CSV table of C-alpha atoms and ligand atoms in Angstrom, one decimal:
chain,number,residue,atom,x,y,z
L,1,MET,CA,-98.2,170.3,-364.6
L,2,HIS,CA,-100.8,173.0,-364.0
L,3,TYR,CA,-99.6,175.3,-361.2
L,4,GLN,CA,-102.5,177.1,-359.6
L,5,LYS,CA,-102.7,179.5,-356.8
L,6,ASN,CA,-106.2,180.8,-357.5
L,7,GLU,CA,-109.4,179.2,-356.2
L,8,ASN,CA,-111.6,179.8,-359.2
L,9,ASP,CA,-109.1,178.6,-361.8
L,10,THR,CA,-108.4,175.5,-359.8
L,11,LEU,CA,-112.1,174.6,-359.6
L,12,ALA,CA,-112.7,175.5,-363.2
L,13,GLN,CA,-109.9,173.1,-364.4
L,14,ILE,CA,-111.2,170.3,-362.2
L,15,ASN,CA,-114.7,170.8,-363.6
L,16,VAL,CA,-113.3,170.7,-367.2
L,17,TRP,CA,-111.6,167.3,-366.4
L,18,LYS,CA,-114.8,166.0,-364.8
L,19,ARG,CA,-117.0,167.1,-367.8
L,20,ASN,CA,-114.6,165.2,-370.0
L,21,GLY,CA,-115.1,162.1,-368.0
L,22,PHE,CA,-111.8,162.0,-366.1
L,23,THR,CA,-111.7,160.9,-362.5
L,24,VAL,CA,-109.7,163.1,-360.1
L,25,GLY,CA,-107.6,162.1,-357.2
L,26,PHE,CA,-106.5,164.6,-354.5
L,27,VAL,CA,-103.5,164.5,-352.2
L,28,PRO,CA,-103.6,167.4,-349.7
L,29,THR,CA,-100.3,168.1,-348.1
L,30,MET,CA,-98.3,170.8,-346.2
L,31,GLY,CA,-95.3,170.3,-348.4
L,32,ALA,CA,-91.8,169.1,-347.4
L,33,LEU,CA,-92.7,166.1,-349.4
L,34,HIS,CA,-91.2,162.7,-348.7
L,35,GLU,CA,-91.7,159.1,-349.8
L,36,GLY,CA,-94.9,158.9,-347.7
L,37,HIS,CA,-96.5,161.7,-349.7
L,38,LEU,CA,-95.2,160.2,-352.9
L,39,SER,CA,-96.8,156.9,-352.1
L,40,LEU,CA,-100.2,158.7,-351.8
L,41,ILE,CA,-99.5,160.4,-355.2
L,42,ARG,CA,-98.7,157.0,-356.8
L,43,LYS,CA,-101.8,155.4,-355.4
L,44,SER,CA,-103.9,158.3,-356.7
L,45,LYS,CA,-102.3,158.0,-360.1
L,46,GLU,CA,-103.1,154.3,-360.1
L,47,GLU,CA,-106.7,154.9,-359.3
L,48,ASN,CA,-107.5,158.1,-361.1
L,49,ASP,CA,-107.0,159.8,-364.5
L,50,LYS,CA,-105.9,163.1,-363.0
L,51,THR,CA,-104.0,163.8,-359.8
L,52,VAL,CA,-104.0,167.1,-357.9
L,53,CYS,CA,-101.7,167.8,-355.0
L,54,SER,CA,-102.1,170.8,-352.7
L,55,ILE,CA,-99.3,172.4,-350.7
L,56,PHE,CA,-100.5,174.7,-348.0
L,57,VAL,CA,-99.1,175.0,-344.5
L,58,ASN,CA,-102.3,175.5,-342.7
L,59,PRO,CA,-101.9,178.0,-339.8
L,60,THR,CA,-105.1,177.1,-338.1
L,61,GLN,CA,-104.0,173.5,-337.2
L,62,PHE,CA,-100.9,174.6,-335.3
L,63,THR,CA,-101.3,175.1,-331.6
L,64,GLU,CA,-97.7,176.4,-331.2
L,65,LYS,CA,-96.8,179.6,-333.2
L,66,SER,CA,-93.1,178.5,-333.2
L,67,ASP,CA,-94.1,175.1,-334.7
L,68,PHE,CA,-95.8,176.9,-337.5
L,69,ALA,CA,-93.0,179.3,-338.0
L,70,THR,CA,-90.4,176.5,-338.2
L,71,TYR,CA,-92.4,174.0,-340.2
L,72,PRO,CA,-90.1,172.9,-343.1
L,73,LYS,CA,-90.7,174.7,-346.4
L,74,THR,CA,-89.1,173.2,-349.4
L,75,LEU,CA,-91.3,174.4,-352.3
L,76,SER,CA,-88.8,174.2,-355.2
L,77,SER,CA,-87.7,170.6,-354.4
L,78,ASP,CA,-91.4,169.7,-353.8
L,79,ILE,CA,-92.2,171.0,-357.3
L,80,ASN,CA,-89.4,168.9,-358.8
L,81,LEU,CA,-90.8,165.8,-357.1
L,82,LEU,CA,-94.3,166.5,-358.3
L,83,LEU,CA,-93.0,166.9,-361.9
L,84,LYS,CA,-91.1,163.7,-361.6
L,85,GLU,CA,-94.2,161.8,-360.4
L,86,GLY,CA,-96.3,163.2,-363.2
L,87,VAL,CA,-98.8,165.1,-361.0
L,88,ASP,CA,-101.3,166.9,-363.2
L,89,MET,CA,-101.9,169.9,-360.9
L,90,LEU,CA,-100.3,171.6,-357.9
L,91,PHE,CA,-102.7,173.9,-355.9
L,92,ASN,CA,-100.5,176.1,-353.8
L,93,PRO,CA,-102.7,178.9,-352.4
L,94,ALA,CA,-101.8,181.9,-350.4
L,95,ALA,CA,-103.2,182.0,-346.8
L,96,LYS,CA,-105.7,184.7,-347.9
L,97,THR,CA,-107.1,182.5,-350.6
L,98,ILE,CA,-108.0,179.8,-348.1
L,99,TYR,CA,-108.9,182.2,-345.3
L,100,PRO,CA,-110.2,185.5,-346.9
L,101,PRO,CA,-110.6,188.5,-344.5
L,102,ASP,CA,-114.3,187.7,-344.1
L,103,TYR,CA,-113.7,184.0,-343.4
L,104,LYS,CA,-115.5,182.8,-340.3
L,105,THR,CA,-113.7,180.0,-338.5
L,106,LYS,CA,-116.1,177.0,-338.2
L,107,GLN,CA,-116.5,174.6,-335.3
L,108,TYR,CA,-117.5,171.1,-336.4
L,109,ASP,CA,-119.3,168.5,-334.4
L,110,LEU,CA,-116.7,165.8,-334.5
L,111,ALA,CA,-118.5,163.6,-331.9
L,112,GLY,CA,-115.5,163.9,-329.5
L,113,LEU,CA,-113.1,162.4,-332.0
L,114,ASP,CA,-111.0,165.6,-331.8
L,115,LYS,CA,-110.8,165.6,-328.0
L,116,ASN,CA,-108.5,162.8,-327.0
L,117,LEU,CA,-104.9,161.7,-328.0
L,118,GLU,CA,-103.5,164.4,-330.3
L,119,GLY,CA,-106.6,166.5,-329.8
L,120,HIS,CA,-106.0,166.5,-326.0
L,121,LEU,CA,-102.4,167.6,-326.4
L,122,ARG,CA,-103.0,170.0,-329.2
L,123,PRO,CA,-106.4,171.6,-328.5
L,124,GLY,CA,-108.0,173.0,-331.6
L,125,HIS,CA,-105.7,171.1,-334.0
L,126,PHE,CA,-108.4,168.9,-335.6
L,127,GLN,CA,-110.8,171.8,-335.9
L,128,GLY,CA,-108.1,173.6,-337.9
L,129,VAL,CA,-107.6,170.5,-340.0
L,130,CYS,CA,-111.4,170.4,-340.7
L,131,ASN,CA,-111.5,174.1,-341.5
L,132,VAL,CA,-108.8,173.7,-344.2
L,133,LEU,CA,-110.2,170.5,-345.6
L,134,ASP,CA,-113.7,171.9,-345.8
L,135,ARG,CA,-112.2,174.7,-348.0
L,136,LEU,CA,-109.9,172.4,-350.0
L,137,PHE,CA,-112.6,169.8,-350.7
L,138,LYS,CA,-114.8,172.6,-352.2
L,139,ILE,CA,-112.0,173.9,-354.4
L,140,VAL,CA,-110.8,170.4,-355.4
L,141,PRO,CA,-114.0,168.3,-355.6
L,142,ALA,CA,-112.1,165.1,-356.3
L,143,ASP,CA,-113.5,161.6,-356.6
L,144,ARG,CA,-110.9,160.3,-354.1
L,145,ALA,CA,-108.6,161.9,-351.5
L,146,TYR,CA,-105.6,160.2,-350.1
L,147,PHE,CA,-104.3,160.3,-346.5
L,148,GLY,CA,-101.5,158.4,-344.7
L,149,GLN,CA,-102.2,156.1,-341.8
L,150,LYS,CA,-99.3,157.6,-339.8
L,151,ASP,CA,-101.8,160.3,-338.8
L,152,PHE,CA,-104.4,157.8,-337.8
L,153,GLN,CA,-106.6,160.0,-335.7
L,154,GLN,CA,-106.7,162.5,-338.6
L,155,THR,CA,-108.0,159.8,-340.9
L,156,VAL,CA,-110.9,159.0,-338.5
L,157,VAL,CA,-111.7,162.7,-338.2
L,158,VAL,CA,-111.6,163.1,-342.0
L,159,PHE,CA,-114.1,160.2,-342.5
L,160,HIS,CA,-116.4,161.8,-340.0
L,161,LEU,CA,-116.1,165.3,-341.5
L,162,CYS,CA,-116.9,164.0,-345.0
L,163,LYS,CA,-120.0,162.3,-343.7
L,164,LEU,CA,-121.0,165.3,-341.7
L,165,LEU,CA,-120.7,167.7,-344.6
L,166,GLY,CA,-121.9,165.3,-347.3
L,167,ILE,CA,-118.6,165.6,-349.2
L,168,GLN,CA,-118.8,163.3,-352.2
L,169,THR,CA,-115.1,162.4,-352.1
L,170,ASP,CA,-114.0,158.9,-351.1
L,171,VAL,CA,-111.3,158.9,-348.4
L,172,VAL,CA,-108.5,156.5,-349.1
L,173,VAL,CA,-106.1,155.6,-346.3
L,174,CYS,CA,-102.6,154.4,-347.3
L,175,PRO,CA,-100.1,152.4,-345.3
L,176,ILE,CA,-97.3,154.1,-343.4
L,177,ILE,CA,-94.0,154.4,-345.4
L,178,ARG,CA,-91.0,153.8,-343.2
L,179,GLU,CA,-87.3,154.6,-343.4
L,180,GLU,CA,-84.9,151.6,-343.5
L,181,ASN,CA,-84.8,151.4,-339.7
L,182,GLY,CA,-88.6,151.5,-339.4
L,183,LEU,CA,-89.0,155.2,-338.5
L,184,ALA,CA,-92.3,156.4,-339.9
L,185,MET,CA,-91.7,159.0,-342.6
L,186,SER,CA,-92.7,162.5,-341.6
L,187,SER,CA,-91.8,166.0,-342.6
L,188,ARG,CA,-90.8,166.5,-339.0
L,189,ASN,CA,-88.0,163.9,-339.3
L,190,ASN,CA,-86.0,166.7,-341.0
L,191,ARG,CA,-85.7,168.2,-337.5
L,192,LEU,CA,-83.6,165.3,-336.3
L,193,THR,CA,-79.9,165.1,-336.8
L,194,ASP,CA,-78.8,162.3,-339.1
L,195,GLU,CA,-77.5,160.4,-336.2
L,196,LEU,CA,-80.8,160.7,-334.2
L,197,ARG,CA,-82.8,159.8,-337.3
L,198,LYS,CA,-80.7,156.6,-337.7
L,199,ASN,CA,-81.3,155.7,-334.0
L,200,ALA,CA,-85.0,156.4,-334.1
L,201,GLY,CA,-86.0,153.0,-335.4
L,202,PHE,CA,-86.6,151.8,-331.8
L,203,ILE,CA,-90.1,153.2,-331.8
L,204,PHE,CA,-91.3,150.9,-334.6
L,205,SER,CA,-89.4,147.9,-333.2
L,206,SER,CA,-91.0,148.5,-329.8
L,207,LEU,CA,-94.4,148.6,-331.5
L,208,ILE,CA,-93.7,145.3,-333.3
L,209,GLN,CA,-92.7,143.7,-330.0
L,210,LEU,CA,-95.9,145.1,-328.4
L,211,LYS,CA,-97.9,143.4,-331.1
L,212,GLN,CA,-96.2,140.1,-330.5
L,213,TYR,CA,-97.0,140.3,-326.8
L,214,PHE,CA,-100.6,141.1,-327.6
L,215,LYS,CA,-100.8,138.1,-330.1
L,216,GLN,CA,-99.8,135.9,-327.2
L,217,GLY,CA,-102.3,137.4,-324.9
L,218,ASN,CA,-99.6,139.0,-322.7
L,219,PHE,CA,-101.2,142.4,-322.7
L,220,LYS,CA,-99.7,143.9,-319.5
L,221,GLN,CA,-96.2,142.6,-320.2
L,222,GLY,CA,-96.5,144.1,-323.7
L,223,ILE,CA,-97.4,147.6,-322.5
L,224,ASP,CA,-94.8,147.5,-319.7
L,225,SER,CA,-92.0,146.4,-322.0
L,226,PHE,CA,-93.0,149.1,-324.5
L,227,ILE,CA,-92.7,151.8,-321.9
L,228,LYS,CA,-89.4,150.4,-320.7
L,229,ASN,CA,-88.0,150.1,-324.2
L,230,ILE,CA,-88.7,153.7,-324.9
L,231,SER,CA,-87.4,155.0,-321.6
L,232,GLU,CA,-84.1,153.2,-322.2
L,233,HIS,CA,-83.3,155.6,-325.1
L,234,ASP,CA,-81.5,158.8,-324.2
L,235,GLY,CA,-83.6,161.8,-325.0
L,236,ALA,CA,-86.8,159.8,-325.6
L,237,ASN,CA,-90.0,160.7,-323.6
L,238,LEU,CA,-93.2,158.7,-324.2
L,239,GLU,CA,-96.0,161.2,-324.6
L,240,TYR,CA,-98.5,158.5,-324.8
L,241,LEU,CA,-99.2,154.9,-325.8
L,242,LYS,CA,-103.0,154.2,-326.2
L,243,ILE,CA,-104.8,151.1,-327.3
L,244,VAL,CA,-107.9,152.4,-328.9
L,245,ASN,CA,-110.8,151.1,-331.0
L,246,MET,CA,-110.1,151.9,-334.6
L,247,GLN,CA,-113.5,153.5,-335.3
L,248,SER,CA,-114.4,155.3,-332.1
L,249,LEU,CA,-110.8,156.1,-331.0
L,250,GLN,CA,-112.0,155.2,-327.5
L,251,GLU,CA,-109.4,153.7,-325.2
L,252,THR,CA,-110.0,150.1,-324.4
L,253,ASP,CA,-108.7,147.9,-321.7
L,254,ASN,CA,-110.6,145.0,-323.1
L,255,TYR,CA,-107.6,143.8,-325.1
L,256,GLU,CA,-109.4,140.7,-326.4
L,257,GLN,CA,-111.7,143.0,-328.4
L,258,LYS,CA,-111.3,143.2,-332.2
L,259,SER,CA,-110.4,146.3,-334.3
L,260,LYS,CA,-107.7,147.7,-332.0
L,261,ILE,CA,-104.8,149.9,-332.8
L,262,ALA,CA,-101.8,151.0,-330.7
L,263,LEU,CA,-101.1,154.8,-331.1
L,264,THR,CA,-98.0,156.3,-329.8
L,265,VAL,CA,-96.1,159.6,-329.7
L,266,VAL,CA,-92.5,159.7,-328.6
L,267,ASN,CA,-90.8,163.0,-328.1
L,268,TYR,CA,-87.3,162.3,-329.2
L,269,HIS,CA,-84.8,165.1,-328.5
L,270,GLY,CA,-87.7,167.7,-328.8
L,271,VAL,CA,-89.3,166.2,-332.0
L,272,ARG,CA,-92.7,164.6,-331.7
L,273,LEU,CA,-92.7,161.3,-333.6
L,274,LEU,CA,-96.1,159.7,-334.2
L,275,ASP,CA,-96.5,156.0,-335.0
L,276,ASN,CA,-99.1,153.2,-334.8
L,277,ILE,CA,-99.6,149.6,-335.4
L,278,ARG,CA,-102.8,147.6,-335.8
L,279,LEU,CA,-103.2,144.9,-333.2
L,280,ASP,CA,-105.4,142.4,-335.0
I,1,PAF,O1,-101.7,165.7,-343.0
I,1,PAF,C1,-101.5,166.9,-343.4
I,1,PAF,O2,-100.4,167.1,-344.0
I,1,PAF,C2,-102.4,168.0,-343.0
I,1,PAF,O3,-103.0,167.8,-341.8
I,1,PAF,C3,-103.5,168.2,-344.1
I,1,PAF,C4,-104.4,167.0,-344.3
I,1,PAF,C5,-102.8,168.5,-345.5
I,1,PAF,C6,-104.4,169.4,-343.8
I,1,PAF,O4,-103.6,170.6,-343.6
């Protein structure tokens, strides 16, 4: 595996691959790799000749300094996983490589996609994600880039960003990978004790129940029982449950309409757990 920290060397290697006719897949991450990331890597390996993974904990997308400071960092075990998966290149830049001293933070016109849901609770978060991806997509001009559906709003923002900037990389969204109890895999799950992690399957089972209610046309009952289910768990606070259109992310109360998704965040003993389920 090539281990790159430098922008020019990374781009040069990718250009060599492209000149030689290889397709390149890219999996951008913030490390603390788990099965969810590995599923993206496997998909990229299936669909491309070469797979590049980046590990960079991007300071500009954190709204809380303490969240950034305590974000799990597990580089040596991440490298072992990447070697085992047969990744061709790890790009692991220093902060000054991505944001040199003369870097001017950009504001992207995201057509409001960055304002509601996560964007409302974490102002500036998606602008930070776009700043880093704008840089990463230039350094790793891949044919395809892979993102997980767990961060659904992020995937919609990334599609928009690529269109806005004319980025020639196809965005591929991969299904959520879950722990045995249904908890969506996330690097933040490391912040739960083993016991809490084992108990946290109630979020997904509540989403499944919501979907069943929606299928039967019992919309209000579905939402009410979701809220009740979550509140019955000690230490669980529902930050939001929103039924939104999958393209516009606009909240809808026309539940008959197609292309809907339920997005939720449950704060469970201080850990924000994101999950979602398509409703059609
Ligand atoms: O989803 C993530 O891990 C991050 O938001 C990303 C896309 C790597 C940008 O920092």
